[in-house]
Coordinates of C-alpha atoms in Angstrom, one line a residue:
M1 CA 132.0 147.5 173.3
S2 CA 128.9 148.4 174.9
T3 CA 125.5 147.3 173.5
G4 CA 124.6 150.9 172.9
A5 CA 127.7 151.4 170.9
L6 CA 127.0 148.2 168.9
R7 CA 123.7 149.3 168.0
A8 CA 124.9 152.7 166.9
H9 CA 127.6 150.9 164.8
L10 CA 125.1 148.5 163.2
L11 CA 122.9 151.3 162.0
A12 CA 125.8 153.7 161.0
A13 CA 127.5 150.9 159.1
R14 CA 124.1 149.8 157.6
L15 CA 124.6 146.3 158.8
A16 CA 121.2 146.7 160.3
G17 CA 118.4 149.3 159.9
P18 CA 117.8 150.0 156.1
V19 CA 120.3 147.9 154.4
A20 CA 121.7 147.6 150.7
T21 CA 119.7 144.4 150.1
S22 CA 116.6 145.4 148.2
R23 CA 113.0 144.3 149.1
E24 CA 112.9 142.9 145.5
E25 CA 116.0 140.8 146.1
S26 CA 114.5 139.2 149.3
L27 CA 111.1 138.6 147.8
R28 CA 112.7 136.9 144.9
S29 CA 114.7 134.6 147.2
Y30 CA 111.5 133.7 149.1
R31 CA 109.7 132.8 145.9
L32 CA 112.6 130.6 144.8
F33 CA 113.0 129.0 148.2
A34 CA 109.3 128.2 148.2
A35 CA 109.7 126.5 144.8
R36 CA 112.8 124.6 146.3
D37 CA 115.2 126.2 143.8
P38 CA 118.7 124.8 144.8
R39 CA 120.4 128.2 144.2
V40 CA 118.8 129.5 147.4
M41 CA 118.4 126.3 149.5
L42 CA 122.2 126.4 150.5
G43 CA 122.2 122.7 150.9
L44 CA 119.2 122.6 153.2
D45 CA 116.3 120.1 152.6
P46 CA 113.5 121.5 154.7
E47 CA 111.3 119.0 156.5
W48 CA 108.2 121.5 156.4
A49 CA 106.4 123.0 153.6
W50 CA 107.4 126.6 153.3
G51 CA 105.2 128.9 151.1
E52 CA 106.2 132.5 150.3
G53 CA 103.7 133.7 153.0
D54 CA 105.3 131.4 155.6
L55 CA 108.8 132.6 154.5
L56 CA 107.8 136.3 154.8
R57 CA 106.2 135.8 158.3
L58 CA 109.4 133.9 159.5
M59 CA 111.8 136.6 158.1
A60 CA 109.7 139.4 159.8
D61 CA 110.0 137.4 162.9
K62 CA 113.7 136.5 162.7
C63 CA 115.0 139.8 160.9
G64 CA 112.4 142.4 161.3
V65 CA 111.7 142.9 157.6
S66 CA 108.1 144.1 156.7
A67 CA 105.4 141.5 157.0
D68 CA 103.3 143.3 154.5
P69 CA 103.3 141.2 151.1
A70 CA 102.3 144.5 149.4
H71 CA 105.6 146.1 150.3
V72 CA 107.5 145.0 147.2
S73 CA 110.1 147.7 146.6
G74 CA 112.9 149.8 148.3
P75 CA 115.6 148.8 150.8
D76 CA 114.9 145.9 153.1
V77 CA 115.2 146.6 156.8
I78 CA 116.8 144.6 159.7
D79 CA 115.8 145.2 163.3
P80 CA 119.1 145.9 165.2
E81 CA 117.6 144.6 168.4
R82 CA 117.2 141.2 166.6
T83 CA 120.8 141.4 165.3
M84 CA 122.0 142.1 168.9
A85 CA 120.0 139.3 170.4
A86 CA 121.4 136.9 167.8
L87 CA 124.9 138.0 168.4
E88 CA 124.5 137.4 172.1
A89 CA 123.5 133.7 171.4
F90 CA 126.4 133.5 168.7
A91 CA 128.7 134.6 171.3
G92 CA 127.4 132.2 174.0
R93 CA 127.8 129.1 171.6
L94 CA 131.5 130.3 171.0
C95 CA 132.0 130.5 174.7
E96 CA 130.7 126.9 175.3
A97 CA 132.9 125.8 172.5
A98 CA 136.0 127.4 174.0
R99 CA 135.3 126.0 177.5
A100 CA 134.8 122.5 176.1
R101 CA 137.9 122.9 173.8
S102 CA 135.8 121.8 170.8
P103 CA 137.0 121.2 167.3
V104 CA 135.6 123.9 165.3
L105 CA 135.4 124.4 161.5
F106 CA 135.1 128.0 159.8
G107 CA 134.2 128.6 156.3
T108 CA 132.9 131.5 154.2
G109 CA 131.2 132.2 150.9
H110 CA 132.0 135.9 151.4
P111 CA 135.8 136.0 151.7
H112 CA 136.1 139.4 150.4
R113 CA 133.9 140.7 153.2
L114 CA 133.8 138.2 156.0
L115 CA 137.1 136.5 156.2
G116 CA 138.6 139.0 158.8
F117 CA 135.5 138.5 161.0
Y118 CA 135.8 134.8 161.0
A119 CA 139.7 134.8 161.3
G120 CA 139.5 136.9 164.5
L121 CA 137.1 134.4 166.0
A122 CA 139.2 131.3 164.8
E123 CA 142.3 132.9 166.3
A124 CA 140.8 133.4 169.6
L125 CA 139.3 129.9 169.8
S126 CA 142.6 128.5 168.9
A127 CA 144.4 130.4 171.7
A128 CA 141.6 129.0 174.0
G129 CA 142.6 125.6 173.1
C130 CA 140.1 124.6 170.4
D131 CA 141.3 122.6 167.4
V132 CA 140.6 124.9 164.4
L133 CA 140.2 122.3 161.7
T134 CA 141.5 122.7 158.1
P135 CA 140.4 119.5 156.2
A136 CA 140.6 119.0 152.4
Q137 CA 143.3 121.7 151.9
G138 CA 143.8 122.2 148.1
V139 CA 141.0 119.6 147.3
S140 CA 139.2 120.3 144.1
V141 CA 135.4 120.9 144.1
D142 CA 133.2 121.1 141.0
M143 CA 130.7 123.8 141.6
T144 CA 127.8 125.1 139.5
T145 CA 128.1 128.7 138.6
R146 CA 126.4 131.0 136.1
F147 CA 129.0 130.0 133.6
G148 CA 128.3 126.3 134.0
V149 CA 130.2 123.9 136.1
R150 CA 133.8 125.1 137.2
T151 CA 136.4 123.5 139.3
H152 CA 137.5 125.4 142.5
S153 CA 139.9 124.5 145.3
I154 CA 139.3 124.5 149.0
E155 CA 142.0 126.9 150.7
Y156 CA 142.4 128.1 154.1
V157 CA 143.4 131.6 155.2
R158 CA 144.0 132.2 159.0
G159 CA 142.1 129.1 159.7
V160 CA 139.0 130.0 157.6
A161 CA 138.0 128.0 154.5
L162 CA 137.2 129.6 151.2
V163 CA 137.1 128.4 147.7
R164 CA 139.4 129.8 144.9
E165 CA 139.4 129.5 141.1
P166 CA 142.3 127.5 139.5
G167 CA 145.6 129.4 139.3
V168 CA 144.7 131.8 142.2
R169 CA 147.3 131.1 144.8
V170 CA 148.1 134.3 146.7
P171 CA 149.4 133.3 150.2
G172 CA 147.3 134.9 152.9
S173 CA 145.0 136.5 150.4
A174 CA 141.3 136.9 150.9
T175 CA 140.9 136.3 147.2
G176 CA 138.2 133.8 146.6
V177 CA 134.8 133.3 145.1
H178 CA 131.4 134.3 146.5
T179 CA 129.5 131.1 146.7
H180 CA 126.3 129.7 148.2
S181 CA 127.3 126.1 147.4
P182 CA 127.3 123.5 150.2
L183 CA 129.6 121.2 148.5
P184 CA 132.8 122.6 150.0
V185 CA 131.6 121.8 153.6
R186 CA 130.5 118.3 152.4
V187 CA 133.9 117.7 150.9
A188 CA 135.6 119.0 154.1
L189 CA 133.6 116.9 156.5
G190 CA 134.0 114.0 154.2
A191 CA 137.8 114.4 154.3
L192 CA 137.6 114.4 158.1
A193 CA 135.4 111.3 158.2
E194 CA 137.7 109.4 155.8
A195 CA 140.8 110.4 157.8
G196 CA 139.3 109.2 161.1
G197 CA 140.1 112.5 162.7
P198 CA 138.0 114.5 164.9
L199 CA 134.8 115.9 163.4
P200 CA 133.8 119.5 164.2
E201 CA 131.5 120.1 167.1
L202 CA 130.8 123.4 165.7
V203 CA 130.7 124.9 162.3
V204 CA 130.9 128.7 162.0
G205 CA 130.2 130.5 158.8
D206 CA 127.5 131.7 156.2
H207 CA 125.7 130.4 153.1
G208 CA 126.3 126.6 152.3
W209 CA 129.0 126.4 155.0
V210 CA 126.1 126.6 157.7
C211 CA 123.2 125.0 155.9
G212 CA 125.4 122.2 154.4
A213 CA 126.8 121.2 157.9
G214 CA 123.4 121.6 159.5
Q215 CA 121.7 119.3 157.1
L216 CA 124.5 116.7 158.0
G217 CA 123.7 117.0 161.6
V218 CA 126.7 119.0 162.6
E219 CA 125.9 122.1 164.8
A220 CA 126.2 125.3 162.9
I221 CA 126.0 129.1 163.5
G222 CA 126.4 131.9 161.0
L223 CA 125.4 135.2 159.5
A224 CA 122.6 135.7 157.0
D225 CA 121.2 138.6 155.0
T226 CA 117.5 139.1 154.3
D227 CA 117.7 137.4 150.9
D228 CA 119.2 134.3 152.6
P229 CA 116.0 132.6 154.1
A230 CA 117.7 129.1 154.2
L231 CA 119.7 129.9 157.6
F232 CA 116.5 131.0 159.3
V233 CA 114.5 128.1 158.1
G234 CA 117.3 126.0 159.3
E235 CA 117.0 127.6 162.6
A236 CA 113.4 127.2 162.8
E237 CA 113.6 123.5 162.0
G238 CA 116.4 123.1 164.5
R239 CA 119.3 122.4 162.2
V240 CA 121.0 125.7 162.5
S241 CA 121.6 126.7 166.1
V242 CA 122.1 130.6 165.5
A243 CA 121.4 132.7 162.5
V244 CA 122.5 136.3 162.9
P245 CA 120.5 138.7 160.8
L246 CA 122.8 141.4 159.2
D247 CA 123.9 142.8 155.7
D248 CA 126.7 140.3 154.8
A249 CA 128.2 142.5 152.1
V250 CA 129.3 145.8 153.5
R251 CA 132.8 146.8 153.8
A252 CA 135.2 144.2 155.4
D253 CA 136.4 146.6 158.2
Y254 CA 132.8 147.4 159.3
Y255 CA 132.6 143.9 160.7
R256 CA 135.6 144.4 163.1
P257 CA 133.6 145.9 165.9
L258 CA 131.4 142.9 165.8
T259 CA 134.3 140.6 166.2
R260 CA 135.5 142.6 169.3
Y261 CA 132.0 142.6 170.6
I262 CA 131.6 138.8 170.3
L263 CA 134.8 138.0 171.9
G264 CA 134.2 140.2 174.7
R265 CA 130.7 138.7 175.2
A266 CA 132.3 135.3 174.9
S267 CA 134.9 136.1 177.4
L268 CA 137.5 135.3 174.9
T269 CA 139.4 138.5 174.8
G270 CA 143.0 137.8 176.1
R271 CA 142.0 134.7 177.8
Q272 CA 143.6 131.5 176.9
E273 CA 143.2 129.3 179.9
W274 CA 139.9 128.0 181.4
P275 CA 139.2 126.5 184.6

């Protein structure tokens, strides 16, 4: 897939350009982050002080949203050039992992939308000789939800971790909860450490999977929307290696061209042996 075709797809699918995330949602997240509200921190404990103005300037730089604080309504905007540049860095890091045959952990808080995207990457890295880790399969995690604390379980579908509510056991299904929590990745990494097995040299995902891993010193890369400032703060502070700005809640099939593009740029398509 050419860069021109990718750019056209990003705009047509509203992955970039004017996106479904509203300016109101984004500004609310920046206010909450500045107040250190755990709902938007995603497991990150920033070293620097981040006020609302700081966050707005950061997101304008990283995503291309308007830097004008007087702009308070309407759809938010992501610059497709910034998305493509971040995808290039994302692909480069996957290429490095494949060449080194690094152990990798995949996890998502958006299973209904992004499972297929990550699964395609996980399968390609596995074919290249990487150990795609699946720790803490079936382990319970008590997570705070809007309905109070609820017990969920960590499950894996095609090598990608997600969390499910009790009683949801559909083999191979993307059914899972939308979560920002860093607890699943903490439990997964803790299980690996306790078992004495290899720890991931790279975590790939979104939300708490990326920020939770980065906060613990594990290299992490992932996708983030304009109302997810934590990943971009983590990138600015050096605890997230790559944060790709795009709408993370469009139709699942709209991410398939991104998988093909990344695999092509990472030289992973159809290649299973490395010099």
